[in-house]
Coordinates of C-alpha atoms in Angstrom, one line a residue:
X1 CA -165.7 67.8 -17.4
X2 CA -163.5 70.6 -18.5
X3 CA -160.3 71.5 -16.0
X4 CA -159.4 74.6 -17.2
X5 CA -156.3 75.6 -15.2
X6 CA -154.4 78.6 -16.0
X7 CA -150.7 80.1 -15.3
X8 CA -150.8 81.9 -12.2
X9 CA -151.9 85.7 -12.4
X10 CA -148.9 87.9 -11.3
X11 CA -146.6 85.1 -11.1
X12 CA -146.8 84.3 -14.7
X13 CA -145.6 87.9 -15.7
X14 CA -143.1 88.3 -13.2
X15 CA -141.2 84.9 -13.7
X16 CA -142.6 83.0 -16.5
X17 CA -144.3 79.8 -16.8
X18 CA -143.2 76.8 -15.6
X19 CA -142.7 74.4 -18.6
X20 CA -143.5 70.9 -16.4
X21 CA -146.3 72.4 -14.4
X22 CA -148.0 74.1 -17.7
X23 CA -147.5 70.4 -19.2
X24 CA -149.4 68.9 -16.1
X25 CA -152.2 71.0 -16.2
X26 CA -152.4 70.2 -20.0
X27 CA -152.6 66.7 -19.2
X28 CA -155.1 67.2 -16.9
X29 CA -157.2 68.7 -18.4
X30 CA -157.4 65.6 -21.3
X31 CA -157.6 63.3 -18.4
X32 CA -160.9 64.6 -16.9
X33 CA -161.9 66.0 -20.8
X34 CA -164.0 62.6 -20.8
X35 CA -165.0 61.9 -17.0
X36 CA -168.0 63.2 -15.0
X37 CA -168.7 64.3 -11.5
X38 CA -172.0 66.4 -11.5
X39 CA -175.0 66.0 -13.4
X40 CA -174.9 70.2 -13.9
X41 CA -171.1 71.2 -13.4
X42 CA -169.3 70.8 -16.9
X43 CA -166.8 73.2 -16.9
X44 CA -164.2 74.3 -13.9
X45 CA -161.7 77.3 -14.4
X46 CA -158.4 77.8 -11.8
X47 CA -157.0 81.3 -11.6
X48 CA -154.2 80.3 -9.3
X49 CA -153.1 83.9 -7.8
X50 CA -149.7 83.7 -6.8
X51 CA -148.4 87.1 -5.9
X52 CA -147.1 89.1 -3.1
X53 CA -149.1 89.3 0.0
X54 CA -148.7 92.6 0.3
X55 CA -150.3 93.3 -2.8
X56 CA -152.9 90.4 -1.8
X57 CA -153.9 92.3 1.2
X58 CA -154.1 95.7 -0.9
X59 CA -157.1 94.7 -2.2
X60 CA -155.3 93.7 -5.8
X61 CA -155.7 89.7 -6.7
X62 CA -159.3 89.2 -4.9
X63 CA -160.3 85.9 -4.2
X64 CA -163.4 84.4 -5.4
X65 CA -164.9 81.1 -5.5
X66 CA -168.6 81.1 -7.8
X67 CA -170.8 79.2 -10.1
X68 CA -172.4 80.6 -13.1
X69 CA -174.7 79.7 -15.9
X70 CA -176.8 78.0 -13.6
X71 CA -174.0 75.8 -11.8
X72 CA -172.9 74.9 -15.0
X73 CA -169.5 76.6 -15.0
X74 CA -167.2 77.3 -11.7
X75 CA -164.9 79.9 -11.4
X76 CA -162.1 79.7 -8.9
X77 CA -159.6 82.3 -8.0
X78 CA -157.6 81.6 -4.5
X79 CA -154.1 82.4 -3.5
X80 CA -150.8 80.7 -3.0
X81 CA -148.7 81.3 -0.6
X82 CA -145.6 83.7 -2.9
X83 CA -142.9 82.4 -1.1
X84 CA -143.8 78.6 -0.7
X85 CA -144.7 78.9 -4.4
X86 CA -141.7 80.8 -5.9
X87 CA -138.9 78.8 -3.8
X88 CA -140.7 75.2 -5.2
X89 CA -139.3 72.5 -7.8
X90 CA -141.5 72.0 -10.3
X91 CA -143.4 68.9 -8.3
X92 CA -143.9 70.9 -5.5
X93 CA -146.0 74.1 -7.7
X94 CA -148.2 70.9 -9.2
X95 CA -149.0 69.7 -5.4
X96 CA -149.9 73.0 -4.5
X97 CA -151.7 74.2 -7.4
X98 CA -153.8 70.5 -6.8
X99 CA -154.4 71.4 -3.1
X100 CA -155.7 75.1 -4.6
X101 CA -157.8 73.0 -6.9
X102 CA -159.4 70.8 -4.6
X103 CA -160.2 73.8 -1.9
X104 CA -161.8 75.8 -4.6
X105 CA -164.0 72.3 -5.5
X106 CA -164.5 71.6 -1.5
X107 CA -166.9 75.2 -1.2
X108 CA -168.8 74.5 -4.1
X109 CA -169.0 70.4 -3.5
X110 CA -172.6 71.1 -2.0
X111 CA -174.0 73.9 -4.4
X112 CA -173.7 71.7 -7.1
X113 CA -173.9 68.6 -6.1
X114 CA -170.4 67.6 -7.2
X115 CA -168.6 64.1 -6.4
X116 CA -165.8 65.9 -4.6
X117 CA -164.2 62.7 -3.8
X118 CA -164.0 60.5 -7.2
X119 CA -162.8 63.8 -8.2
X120 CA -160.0 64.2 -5.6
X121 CA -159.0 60.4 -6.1
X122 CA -158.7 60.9 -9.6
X123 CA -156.5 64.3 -9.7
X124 CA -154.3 62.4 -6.6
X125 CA -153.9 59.7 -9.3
X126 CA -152.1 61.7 -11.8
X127 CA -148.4 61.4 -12.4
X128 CA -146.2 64.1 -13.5
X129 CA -144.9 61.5 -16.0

């Protein structure tokens, strides 16, 4: 499966990108390049939004969690608390980002027929190291 997470939208162009938790994500997404959880789902992008809430609640930054291609592709774009995000180490953006991660997976688990929790047990098991 492909874990496709990117930097987060607004954050990234305000403050830059975290160096460990772009690593991370790289990592990732060679960890799970050769594992499988669905028989349809192949491919899994995270838009992280991590912006201002009161630009959240403007309407700007929507939300969105969807399958496409025939559930062969998910798309997931959820928000991160600003502050909680922008006052974090390093460790703490990962945890969060992997908690966005497995939210955006929990309301598509049944659409696609996804093992939710070999997938959680695995993305728990990686190290920042």
């Amino acid at each position: 499966m492909e874990l496709n997470v990117n930097s987060p939208a607004y954050y990234k162009d305000h403050y830059g990108i975290d160096d460990e938790v772009y690593s991370f994500f790289q990592k990732a997404y060679l960890f799970f390049l050769n594992k499988e959880y669905s028989d349809t789902l192949k491919t899994v992008g995270i838009v992280p939004i991590v912006a201002p809430k009161e630009l959240c609640d403007s309407g700007y930054w929507k939300e969105s969690v969807q399958t496409i291609d025939g559930n062969r592709c998910a798309i997931i774009s959820l928000q991160i608390n600003f502050e909680e995000y922008h006052s974090a180490d390093s460790k703490k953006k990962i945890q969060l980002t992997k908690e966005l991660i497995l939210k955006g997976l929990r309301r598509i688990n049944s659409k696609v027929g996804f093992d939710y929790e070999a997938f959680e047990q695995d993305l728990n098991q990686l190290s920042l190291k």
